[in-house]
mmCIF file of C-alpha atoms in Angstrom:
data_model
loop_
_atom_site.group_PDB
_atom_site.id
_atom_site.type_symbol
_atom_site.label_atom_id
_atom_site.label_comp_id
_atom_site.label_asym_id
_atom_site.label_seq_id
_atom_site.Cartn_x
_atom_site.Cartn_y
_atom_site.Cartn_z
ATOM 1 C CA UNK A 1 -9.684 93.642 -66.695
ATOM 2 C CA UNK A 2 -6.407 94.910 -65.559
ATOM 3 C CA UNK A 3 -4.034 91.900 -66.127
ATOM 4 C CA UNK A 4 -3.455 88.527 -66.648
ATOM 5 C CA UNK A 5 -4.490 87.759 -63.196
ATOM 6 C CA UNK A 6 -7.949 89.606 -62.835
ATOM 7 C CA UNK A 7 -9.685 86.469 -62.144
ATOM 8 C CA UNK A 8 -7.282 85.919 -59.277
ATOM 9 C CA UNK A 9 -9.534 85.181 -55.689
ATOM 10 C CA UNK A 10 -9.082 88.704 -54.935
ATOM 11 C CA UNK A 11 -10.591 89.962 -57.800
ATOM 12 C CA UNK A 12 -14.203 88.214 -56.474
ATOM 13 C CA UNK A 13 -15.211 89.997 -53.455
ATOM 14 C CA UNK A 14 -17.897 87.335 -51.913
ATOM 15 C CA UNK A 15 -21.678 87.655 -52.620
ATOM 16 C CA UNK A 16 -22.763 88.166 -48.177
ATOM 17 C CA UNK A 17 -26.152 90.423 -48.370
ATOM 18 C CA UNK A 18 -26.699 89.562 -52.467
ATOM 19 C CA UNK A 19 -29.736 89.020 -53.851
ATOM 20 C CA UNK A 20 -30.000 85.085 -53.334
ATOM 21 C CA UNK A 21 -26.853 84.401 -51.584
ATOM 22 C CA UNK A 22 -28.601 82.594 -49.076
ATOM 23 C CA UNK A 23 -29.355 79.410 -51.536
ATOM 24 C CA UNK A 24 -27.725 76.660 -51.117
ATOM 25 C CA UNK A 25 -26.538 73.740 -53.839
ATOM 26 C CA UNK A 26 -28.459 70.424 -53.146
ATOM 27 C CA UNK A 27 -27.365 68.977 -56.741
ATOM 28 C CA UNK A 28 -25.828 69.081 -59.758
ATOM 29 C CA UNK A 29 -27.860 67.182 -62.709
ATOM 30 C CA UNK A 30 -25.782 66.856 -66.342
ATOM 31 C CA UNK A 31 -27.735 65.333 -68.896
ATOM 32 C CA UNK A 32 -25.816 64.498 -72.769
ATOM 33 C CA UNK A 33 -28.458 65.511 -75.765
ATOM 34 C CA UNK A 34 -27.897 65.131 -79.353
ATOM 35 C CA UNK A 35 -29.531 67.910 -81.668
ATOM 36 C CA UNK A 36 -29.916 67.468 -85.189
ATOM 37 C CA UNK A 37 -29.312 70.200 -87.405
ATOM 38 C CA UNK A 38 -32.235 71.399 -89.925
ATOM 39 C CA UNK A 39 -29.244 72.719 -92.274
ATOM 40 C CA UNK A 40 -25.870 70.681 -92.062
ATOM 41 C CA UNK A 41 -23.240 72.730 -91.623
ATOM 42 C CA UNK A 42 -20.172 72.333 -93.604
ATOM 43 C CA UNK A 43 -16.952 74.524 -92.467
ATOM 44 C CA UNK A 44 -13.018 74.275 -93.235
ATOM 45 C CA UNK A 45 -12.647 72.095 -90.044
ATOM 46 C CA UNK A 46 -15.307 69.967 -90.451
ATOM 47 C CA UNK A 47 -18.804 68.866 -91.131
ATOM 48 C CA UNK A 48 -21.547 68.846 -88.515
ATOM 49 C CA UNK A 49 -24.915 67.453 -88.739
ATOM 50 C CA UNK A 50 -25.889 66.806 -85.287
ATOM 51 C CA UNK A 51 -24.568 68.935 -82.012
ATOM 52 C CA UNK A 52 -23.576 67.919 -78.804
ATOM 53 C CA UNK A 53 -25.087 69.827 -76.070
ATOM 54 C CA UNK A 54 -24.725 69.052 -72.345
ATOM 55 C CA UNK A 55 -27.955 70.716 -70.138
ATOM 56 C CA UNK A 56 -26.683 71.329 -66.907
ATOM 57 C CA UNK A 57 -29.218 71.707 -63.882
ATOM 58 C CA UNK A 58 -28.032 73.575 -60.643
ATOM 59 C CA UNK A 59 -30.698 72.628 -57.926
ATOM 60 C CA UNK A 60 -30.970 74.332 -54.380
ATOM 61 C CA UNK A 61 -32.407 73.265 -51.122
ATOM 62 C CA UNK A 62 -34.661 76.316 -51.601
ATOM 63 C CA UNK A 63 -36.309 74.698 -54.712
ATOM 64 C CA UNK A 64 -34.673 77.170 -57.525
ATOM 65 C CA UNK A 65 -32.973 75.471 -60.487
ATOM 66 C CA UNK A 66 -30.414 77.427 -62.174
ATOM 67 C CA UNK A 67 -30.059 76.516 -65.580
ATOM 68 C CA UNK A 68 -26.739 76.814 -68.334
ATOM 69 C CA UNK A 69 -25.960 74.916 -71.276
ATOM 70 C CA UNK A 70 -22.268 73.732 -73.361
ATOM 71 C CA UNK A 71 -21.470 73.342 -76.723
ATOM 72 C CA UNK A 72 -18.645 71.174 -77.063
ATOM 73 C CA UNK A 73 -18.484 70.496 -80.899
ATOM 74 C CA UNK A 74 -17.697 67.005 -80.033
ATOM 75 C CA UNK A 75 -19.474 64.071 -79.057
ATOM 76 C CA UNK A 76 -16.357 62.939 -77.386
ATOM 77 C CA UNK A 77 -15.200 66.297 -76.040
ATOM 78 C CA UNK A 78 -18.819 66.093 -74.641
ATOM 79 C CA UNK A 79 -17.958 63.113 -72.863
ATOM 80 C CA UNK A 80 -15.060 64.001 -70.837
ATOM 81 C CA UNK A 81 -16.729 67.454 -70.248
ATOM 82 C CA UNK A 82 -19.442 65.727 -68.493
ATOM 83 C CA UNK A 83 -16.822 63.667 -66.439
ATOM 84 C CA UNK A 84 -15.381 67.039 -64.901
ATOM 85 C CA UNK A 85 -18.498 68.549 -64.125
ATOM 86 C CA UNK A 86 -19.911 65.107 -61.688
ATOM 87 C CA UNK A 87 -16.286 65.804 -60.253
ATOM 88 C CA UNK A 88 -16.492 69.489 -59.789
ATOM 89 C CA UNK A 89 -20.466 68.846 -58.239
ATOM 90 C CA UNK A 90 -19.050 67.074 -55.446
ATOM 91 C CA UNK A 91 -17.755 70.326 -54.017
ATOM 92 C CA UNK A 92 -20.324 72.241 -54.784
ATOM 93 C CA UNK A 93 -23.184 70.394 -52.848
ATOM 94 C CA UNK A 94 -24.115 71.667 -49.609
ATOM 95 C CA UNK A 95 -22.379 74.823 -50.746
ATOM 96 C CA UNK A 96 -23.937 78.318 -51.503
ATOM 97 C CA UNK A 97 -24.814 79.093 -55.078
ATOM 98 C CA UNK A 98 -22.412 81.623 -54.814
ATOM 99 C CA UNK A 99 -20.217 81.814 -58.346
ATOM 100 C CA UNK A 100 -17.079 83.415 -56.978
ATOM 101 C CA UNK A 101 -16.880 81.102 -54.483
ATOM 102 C CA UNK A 102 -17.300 78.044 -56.764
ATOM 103 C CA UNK A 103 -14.781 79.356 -59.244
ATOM 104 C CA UNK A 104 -12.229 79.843 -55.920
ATOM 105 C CA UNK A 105 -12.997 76.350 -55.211
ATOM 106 C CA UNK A 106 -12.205 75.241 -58.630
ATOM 107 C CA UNK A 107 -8.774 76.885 -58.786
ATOM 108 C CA UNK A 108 -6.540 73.746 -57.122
ATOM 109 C CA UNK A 109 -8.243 71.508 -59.600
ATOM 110 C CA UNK A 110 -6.921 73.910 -62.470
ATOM 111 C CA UNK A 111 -3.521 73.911 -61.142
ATOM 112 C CA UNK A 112 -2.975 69.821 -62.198
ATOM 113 C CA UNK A 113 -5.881 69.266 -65.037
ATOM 114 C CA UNK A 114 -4.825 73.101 -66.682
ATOM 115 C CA UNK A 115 -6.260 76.378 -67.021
ATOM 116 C CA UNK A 116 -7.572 75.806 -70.498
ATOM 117 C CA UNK A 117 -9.707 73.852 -72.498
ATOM 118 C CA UNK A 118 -12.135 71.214 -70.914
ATOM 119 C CA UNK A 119 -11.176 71.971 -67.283
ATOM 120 C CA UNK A 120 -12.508 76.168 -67.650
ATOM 121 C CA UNK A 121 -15.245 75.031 -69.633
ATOM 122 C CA UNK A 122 -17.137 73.056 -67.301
ATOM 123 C CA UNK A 123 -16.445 75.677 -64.602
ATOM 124 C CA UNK A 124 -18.337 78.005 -67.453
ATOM 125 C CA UNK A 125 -21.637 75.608 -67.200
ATOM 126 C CA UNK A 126 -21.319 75.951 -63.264
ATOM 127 C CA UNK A 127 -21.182 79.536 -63.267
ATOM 128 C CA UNK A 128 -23.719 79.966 -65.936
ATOM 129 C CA UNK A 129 -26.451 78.286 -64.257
ATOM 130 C CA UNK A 130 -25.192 79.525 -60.440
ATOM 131 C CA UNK A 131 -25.852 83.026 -62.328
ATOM 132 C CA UNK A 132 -29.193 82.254 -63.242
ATOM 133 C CA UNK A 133 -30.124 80.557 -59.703
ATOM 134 C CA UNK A 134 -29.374 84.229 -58.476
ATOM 135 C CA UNK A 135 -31.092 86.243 -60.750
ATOM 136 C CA UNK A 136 -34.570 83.479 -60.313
ATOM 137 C CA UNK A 137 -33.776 84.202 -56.602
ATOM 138 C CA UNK A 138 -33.841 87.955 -56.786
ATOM 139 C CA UNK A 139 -36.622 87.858 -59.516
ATOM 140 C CA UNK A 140 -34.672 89.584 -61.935
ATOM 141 C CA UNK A 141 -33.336 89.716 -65.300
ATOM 142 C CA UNK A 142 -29.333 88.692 -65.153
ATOM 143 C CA UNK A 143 -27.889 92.186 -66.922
ATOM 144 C CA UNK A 144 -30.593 93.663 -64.360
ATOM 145 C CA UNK A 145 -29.004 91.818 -61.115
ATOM 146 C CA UNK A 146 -25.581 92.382 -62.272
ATOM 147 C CA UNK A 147 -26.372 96.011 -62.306
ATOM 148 C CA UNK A 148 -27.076 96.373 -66.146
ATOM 149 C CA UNK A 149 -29.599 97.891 -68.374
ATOM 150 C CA UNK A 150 -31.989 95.340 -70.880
ATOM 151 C CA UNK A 151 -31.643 97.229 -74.568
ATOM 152 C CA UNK A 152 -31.549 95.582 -77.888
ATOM 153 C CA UNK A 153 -28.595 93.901 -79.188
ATOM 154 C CA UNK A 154 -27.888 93.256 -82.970
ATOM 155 C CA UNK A 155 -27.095 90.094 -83.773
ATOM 156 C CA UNK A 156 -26.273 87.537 -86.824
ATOM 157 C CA UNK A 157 -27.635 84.498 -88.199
ATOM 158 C CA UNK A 158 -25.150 81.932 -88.165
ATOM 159 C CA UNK A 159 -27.396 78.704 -88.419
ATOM 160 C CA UNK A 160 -26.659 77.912 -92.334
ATOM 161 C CA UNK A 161 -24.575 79.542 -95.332
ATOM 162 C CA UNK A 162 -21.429 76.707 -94.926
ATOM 163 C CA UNK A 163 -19.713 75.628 -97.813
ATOM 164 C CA UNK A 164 -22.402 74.912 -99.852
ATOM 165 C CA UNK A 165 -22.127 75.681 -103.887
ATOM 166 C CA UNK A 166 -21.813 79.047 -104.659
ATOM 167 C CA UNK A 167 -24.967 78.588 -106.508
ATOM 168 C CA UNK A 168 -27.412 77.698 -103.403
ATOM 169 C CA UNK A 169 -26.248 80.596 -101.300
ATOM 170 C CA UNK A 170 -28.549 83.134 -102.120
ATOM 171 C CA UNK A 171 -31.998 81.116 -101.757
ATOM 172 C CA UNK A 172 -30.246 80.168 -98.000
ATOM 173 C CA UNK A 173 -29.590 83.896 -97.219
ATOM 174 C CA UNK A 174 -32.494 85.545 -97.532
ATOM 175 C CA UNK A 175 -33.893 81.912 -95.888
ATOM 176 C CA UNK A 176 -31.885 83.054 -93.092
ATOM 177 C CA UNK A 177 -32.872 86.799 -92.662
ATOM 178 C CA UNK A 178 -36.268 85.655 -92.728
ATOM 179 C CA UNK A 179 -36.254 83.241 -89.973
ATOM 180 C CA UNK A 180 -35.866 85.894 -87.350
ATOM 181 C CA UNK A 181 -36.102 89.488 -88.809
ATOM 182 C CA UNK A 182 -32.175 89.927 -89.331
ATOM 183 C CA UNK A 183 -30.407 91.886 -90.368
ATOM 184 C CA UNK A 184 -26.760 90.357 -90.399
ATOM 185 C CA UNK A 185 -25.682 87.034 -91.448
ATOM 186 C CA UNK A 186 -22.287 85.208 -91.366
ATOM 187 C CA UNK A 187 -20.809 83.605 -94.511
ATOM 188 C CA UNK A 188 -18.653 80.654 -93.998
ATOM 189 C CA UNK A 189 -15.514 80.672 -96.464
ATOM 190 C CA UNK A 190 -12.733 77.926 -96.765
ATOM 191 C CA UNK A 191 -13.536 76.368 -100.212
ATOM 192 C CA UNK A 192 -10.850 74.380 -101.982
ATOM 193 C CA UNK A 193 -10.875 77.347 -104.504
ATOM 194 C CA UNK A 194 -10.695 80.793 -103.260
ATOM 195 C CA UNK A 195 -12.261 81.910 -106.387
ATOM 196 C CA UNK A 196 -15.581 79.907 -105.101
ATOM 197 C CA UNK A 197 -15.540 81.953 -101.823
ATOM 198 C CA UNK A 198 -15.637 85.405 -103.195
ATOM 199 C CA UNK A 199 -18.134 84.270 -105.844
ATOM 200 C CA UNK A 200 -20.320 83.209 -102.490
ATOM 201 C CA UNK A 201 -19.931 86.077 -100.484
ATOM 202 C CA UNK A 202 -20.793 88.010 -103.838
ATOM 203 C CA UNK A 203 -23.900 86.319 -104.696
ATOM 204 C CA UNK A 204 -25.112 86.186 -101.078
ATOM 205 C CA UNK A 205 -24.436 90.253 -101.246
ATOM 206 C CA UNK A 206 -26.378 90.457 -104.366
ATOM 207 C CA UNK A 207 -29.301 88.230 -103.064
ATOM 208 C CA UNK A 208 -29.982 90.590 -99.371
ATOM 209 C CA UNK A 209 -28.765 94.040 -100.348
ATOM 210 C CA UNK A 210 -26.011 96.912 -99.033
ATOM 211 C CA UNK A 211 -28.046 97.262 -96.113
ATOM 212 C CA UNK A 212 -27.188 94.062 -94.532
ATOM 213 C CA UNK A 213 -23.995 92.985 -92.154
ATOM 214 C CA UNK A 214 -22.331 90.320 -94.227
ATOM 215 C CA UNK A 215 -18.979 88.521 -91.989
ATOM 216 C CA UNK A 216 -16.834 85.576 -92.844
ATOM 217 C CA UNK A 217 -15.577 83.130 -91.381
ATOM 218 C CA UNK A 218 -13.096 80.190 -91.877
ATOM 219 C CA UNK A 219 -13.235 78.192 -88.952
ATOM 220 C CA UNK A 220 -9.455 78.261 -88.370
ATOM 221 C CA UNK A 221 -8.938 76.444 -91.202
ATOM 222 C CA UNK A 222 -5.870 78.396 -93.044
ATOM 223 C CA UNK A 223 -1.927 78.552 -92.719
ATOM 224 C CA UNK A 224 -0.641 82.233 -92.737
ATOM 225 C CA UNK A 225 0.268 81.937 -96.178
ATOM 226 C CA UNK A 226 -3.081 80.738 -97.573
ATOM 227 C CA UNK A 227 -4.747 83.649 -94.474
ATOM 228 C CA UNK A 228 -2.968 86.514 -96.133
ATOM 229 C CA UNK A 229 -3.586 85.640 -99.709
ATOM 230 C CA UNK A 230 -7.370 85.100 -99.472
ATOM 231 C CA UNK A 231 -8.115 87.780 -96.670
ATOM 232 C CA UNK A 232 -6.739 90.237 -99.204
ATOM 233 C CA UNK A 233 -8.731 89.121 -102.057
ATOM 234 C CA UNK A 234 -11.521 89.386 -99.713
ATOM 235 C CA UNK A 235 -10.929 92.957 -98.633
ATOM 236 C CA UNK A 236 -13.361 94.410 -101.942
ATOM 237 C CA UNK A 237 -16.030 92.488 -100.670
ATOM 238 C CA UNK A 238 -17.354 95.084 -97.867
ATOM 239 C CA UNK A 239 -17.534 92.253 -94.797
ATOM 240 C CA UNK A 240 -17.552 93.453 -91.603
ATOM 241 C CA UNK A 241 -14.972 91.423 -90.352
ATOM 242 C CA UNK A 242 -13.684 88.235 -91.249
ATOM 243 C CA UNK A 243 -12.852 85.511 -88.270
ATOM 244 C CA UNK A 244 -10.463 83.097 -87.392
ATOM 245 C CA UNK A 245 -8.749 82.713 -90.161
ATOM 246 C CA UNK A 246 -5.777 80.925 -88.208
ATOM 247 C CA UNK A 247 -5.926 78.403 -85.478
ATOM 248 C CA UNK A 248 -7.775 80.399 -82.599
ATOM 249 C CA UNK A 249 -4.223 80.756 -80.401
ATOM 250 C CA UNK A 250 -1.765 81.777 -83.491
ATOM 251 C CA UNK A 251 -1.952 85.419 -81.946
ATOM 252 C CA UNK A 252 1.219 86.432 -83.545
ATOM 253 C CA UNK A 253 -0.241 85.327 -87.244
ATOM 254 C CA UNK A 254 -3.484 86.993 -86.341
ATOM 255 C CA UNK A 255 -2.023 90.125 -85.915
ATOM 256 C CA UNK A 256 0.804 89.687 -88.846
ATOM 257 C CA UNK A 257 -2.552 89.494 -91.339
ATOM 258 C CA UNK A 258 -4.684 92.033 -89.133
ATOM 259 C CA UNK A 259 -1.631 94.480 -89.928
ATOM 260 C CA UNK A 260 -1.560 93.193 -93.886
ATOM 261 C CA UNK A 261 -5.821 93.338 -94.819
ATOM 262 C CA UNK A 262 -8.207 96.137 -94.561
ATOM 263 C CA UNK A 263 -11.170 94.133 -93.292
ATOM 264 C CA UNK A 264 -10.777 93.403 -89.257
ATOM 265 C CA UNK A 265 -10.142 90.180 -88.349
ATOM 266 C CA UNK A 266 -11.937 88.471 -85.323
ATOM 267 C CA UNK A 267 -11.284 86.351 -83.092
ATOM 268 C CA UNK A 268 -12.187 85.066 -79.345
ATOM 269 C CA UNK A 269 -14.775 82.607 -79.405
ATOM 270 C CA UNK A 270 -12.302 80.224 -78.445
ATOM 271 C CA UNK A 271 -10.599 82.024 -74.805
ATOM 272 C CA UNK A 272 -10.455 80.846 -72.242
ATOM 273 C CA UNK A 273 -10.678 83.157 -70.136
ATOM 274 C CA UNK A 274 -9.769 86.865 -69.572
ATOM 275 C CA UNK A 275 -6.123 86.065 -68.840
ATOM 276 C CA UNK A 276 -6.221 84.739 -73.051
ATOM 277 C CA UNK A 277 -8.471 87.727 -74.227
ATOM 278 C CA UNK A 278 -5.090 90.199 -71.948
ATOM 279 C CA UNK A 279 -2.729 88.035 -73.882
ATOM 280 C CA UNK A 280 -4.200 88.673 -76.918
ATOM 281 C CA UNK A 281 -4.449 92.391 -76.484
ATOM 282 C CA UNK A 282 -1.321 92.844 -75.058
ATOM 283 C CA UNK A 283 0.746 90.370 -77.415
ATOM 284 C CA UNK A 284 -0.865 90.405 -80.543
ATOM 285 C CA UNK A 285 -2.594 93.510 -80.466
ATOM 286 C CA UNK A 286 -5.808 92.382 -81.086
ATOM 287 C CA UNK A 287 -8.720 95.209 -80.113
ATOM 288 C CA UNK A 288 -11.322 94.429 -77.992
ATOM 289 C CA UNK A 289 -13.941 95.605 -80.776
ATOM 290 C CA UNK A 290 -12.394 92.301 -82.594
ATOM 291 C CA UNK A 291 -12.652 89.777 -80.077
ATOM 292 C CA UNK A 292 -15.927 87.794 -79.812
ATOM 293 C CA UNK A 293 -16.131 85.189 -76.422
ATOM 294 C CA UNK A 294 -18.299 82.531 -76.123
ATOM 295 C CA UNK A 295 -20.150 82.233 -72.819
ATOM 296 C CA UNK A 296 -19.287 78.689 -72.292
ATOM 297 C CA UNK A 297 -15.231 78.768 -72.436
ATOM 298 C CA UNK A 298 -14.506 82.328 -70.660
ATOM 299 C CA UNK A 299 -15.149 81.318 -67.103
ATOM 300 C CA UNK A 300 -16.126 83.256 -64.235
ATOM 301 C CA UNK A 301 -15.933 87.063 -64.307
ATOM 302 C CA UNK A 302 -15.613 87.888 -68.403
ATOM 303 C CA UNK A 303 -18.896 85.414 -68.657
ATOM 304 C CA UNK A 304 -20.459 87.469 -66.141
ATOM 305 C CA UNK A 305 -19.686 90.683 -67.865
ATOM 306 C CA UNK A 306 -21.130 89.695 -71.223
ATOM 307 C CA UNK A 307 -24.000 87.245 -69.966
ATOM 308 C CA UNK A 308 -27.114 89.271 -70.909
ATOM 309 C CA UNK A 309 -30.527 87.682 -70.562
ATOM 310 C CA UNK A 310 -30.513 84.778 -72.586
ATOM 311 C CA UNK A 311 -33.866 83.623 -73.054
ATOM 312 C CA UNK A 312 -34.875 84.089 -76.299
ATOM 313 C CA UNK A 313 -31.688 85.725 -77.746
ATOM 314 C CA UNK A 314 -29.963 84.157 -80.645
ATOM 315 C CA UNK A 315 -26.290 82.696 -79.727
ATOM 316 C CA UNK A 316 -23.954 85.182 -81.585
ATOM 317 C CA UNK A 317 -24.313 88.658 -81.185
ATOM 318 C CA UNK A 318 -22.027 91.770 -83.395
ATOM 319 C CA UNK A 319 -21.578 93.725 -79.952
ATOM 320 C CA UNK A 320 -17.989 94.228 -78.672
ATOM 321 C CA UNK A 321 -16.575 92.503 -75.346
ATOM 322 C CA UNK A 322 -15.638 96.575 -74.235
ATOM 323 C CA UNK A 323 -19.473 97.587 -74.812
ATOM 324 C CA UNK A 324 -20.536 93.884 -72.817
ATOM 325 C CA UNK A 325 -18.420 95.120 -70.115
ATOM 326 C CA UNK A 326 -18.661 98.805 -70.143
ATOM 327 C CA UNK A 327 -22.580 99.728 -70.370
ATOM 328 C CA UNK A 328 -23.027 103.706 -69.586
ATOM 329 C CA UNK A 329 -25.706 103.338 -66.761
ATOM 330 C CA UNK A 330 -24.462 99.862 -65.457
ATOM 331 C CA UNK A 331 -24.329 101.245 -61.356
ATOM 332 C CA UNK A 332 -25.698 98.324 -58.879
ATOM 333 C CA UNK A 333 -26.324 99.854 -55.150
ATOM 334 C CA UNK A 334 -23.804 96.495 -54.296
ATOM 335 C CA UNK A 335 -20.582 97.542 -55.111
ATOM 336 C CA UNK A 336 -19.459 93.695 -54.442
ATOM 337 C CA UNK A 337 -21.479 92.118 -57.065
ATOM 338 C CA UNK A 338 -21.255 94.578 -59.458
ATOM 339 C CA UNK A 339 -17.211 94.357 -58.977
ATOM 340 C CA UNK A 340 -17.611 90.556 -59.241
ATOM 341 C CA UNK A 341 -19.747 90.807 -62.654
ATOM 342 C CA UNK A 342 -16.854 93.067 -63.955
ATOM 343 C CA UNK A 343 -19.943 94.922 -65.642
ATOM 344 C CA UNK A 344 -19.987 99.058 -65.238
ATOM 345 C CA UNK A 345 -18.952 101.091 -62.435
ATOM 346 C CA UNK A 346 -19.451 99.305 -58.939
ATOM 347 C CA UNK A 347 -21.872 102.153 -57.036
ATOM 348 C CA UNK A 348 -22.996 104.386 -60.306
ATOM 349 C CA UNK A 349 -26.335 105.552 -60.715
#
């Protein structure tokens, strides 16, 4: 990523002689699902029992279905995502499943509905499940098309520990490492007392042990004042980092209390985009060990860098956007896709 406009046109050379760039889009199905949660989750921003997904099927003429999913939060943010995505499938039938050249075709509709927010999203679910129409076509893993290695990748359970009583934490946390042999699990914080966080985070510690990756996060739920005064009581408390703490694009704040605690603050679920995730670096000076993306919101080449094979994987992983882009042995024979994918060095072995 070497600027704000790496995911200019010219930064996607087309997919000709690809693995599966000879498929071609016959439809684009969207169907709205509800999913209720077996733990309610309770955060500083709000309180979620049920989540909005949209499934998002990418058929060919060549009887392949690529497959991709969004999260919106919001049953009504759902809504108008879905509205965007039958508008953007009207260019895309008839068309090859090829993602640059969807994303290309997606850029004059940016330039009046915005580069940000529900218009780069829905490009996300395209490009998601073009993605995986290739790597079915190939018959190949996604890292393994894009010219990346399959290896293990730690990750967190995120699926519980809200802002529940400090008292019911630790029955939940070891609950949650069980559920999926973790080893990492992430601690929401936000209470109306900061005294009741740390007591949390310190009886979740004393329920799983040293050995396990504890993070925080408050959901962008704090002014700078209130961020600076509770990250710093939270630095004793030996998290790994603690996220959002500020609305997701108060980069200047970000950085004032990255500069002011010990414990690294995340953030980056919430770009769109690698022209935000430059901004951030460059502006706020936010490391790319501290910035986490999300899949659905980053749109076409930083979702193709950090797309691993999904199947099977839980959602959140602790591994940096610089390792997701920059694995050692990451050559593809295709300099072109691999240049695309913004993953390795196009033509390594």
């Amino acid at each position: 990523m070497s600027g704000p406009d790496a995911e200019s046109a010219g930064a996607r050379p087309a997919l000709a002689g690809a693995p599966g760039a000879s498929l071609v889009v016959r439809d684009v199905l969207v169907r709205a699902v509800v999913v209720p949660f077996r733990r309610p989750l309770a955060t500083r921003v709000g309180h979620f029992a049920r989540w909005p997904l949209l499934l998002i099927d990418v058929t060919t003429e060549q009887g392949i279905t690529g497959r991709s999913y969004l999260a919106p939060y919001l049953a009504s943010a759902a809504a108008g995502l879905r509205t965007v995505l039958h508008e953007l499938a009207e260019g895309l039938r008839g068309q090859p499943a090829a993602p640059g050249q969807a994303f290309t075709g997606a850029r004059g509709w940016f330039a009046l509905a915005g580069y940000q927010g529900l218009a780069l999203a829905a490009v996300a679910g395209l490009d998601i499940a073009l993605w995986d129409a290739l790597a079915q076509a190939a018959g190949l893993p996604l890292a393994r098309l894009l010219g990346g290695t399959l290896e293990p990748v730690p990750a967190y359970n995120s699926n519980g520990l809200g802002l529940i009583p400090p008292a019911a934490v630790a029955d939940e946390a070891l609950e949650l490492l069980a559920e999926g042999g973790f080893t990492a699990l992430k601690v929401r914080v936000g209470r109306d007392r900061a005294a009741d966080d740390i007591e949390a985070v310190r009886r979740v510690r004393a329920a799983v042990g040293d050995e396990v990756t504890l993070v925080a996060d408050y959901n962008q739920g704090l002014t700078l004042g209130d961020a600076l005064e509770r990250c710093r009581a939270l630095d004793a408390e030996g998290l790994t980092w603690i996220e959002e703490p500020l609305r997701y694009d108060d980069l200047d704040g970000h950085a004032r209390v990255a500069r002011d605690v010990s414990t690294p603050v995340m953030l980056g679920e919430n770009f769109y985009g690698p022209r935000a995730m430059h901004e951030a670096i460059r502006g706020a000076g936010v490391r790319p060990g501290h910035a986490r993306p999300d899949a659905d919101r980053r749109g076409h080449r930083l979702a193709a860098g950090r797309r691993r094979c999904r199947r099977g994987r839980p959602a959140h992983v602790l591994a940096s956007v610089s390792r997701g882009q920059r694995a050692p042995d990451a050559g593809h024979p295709d300099p072109a896709l691999a240049g695309m994918a913004g993953l390795g060095r196009p033509g390594a072995r």
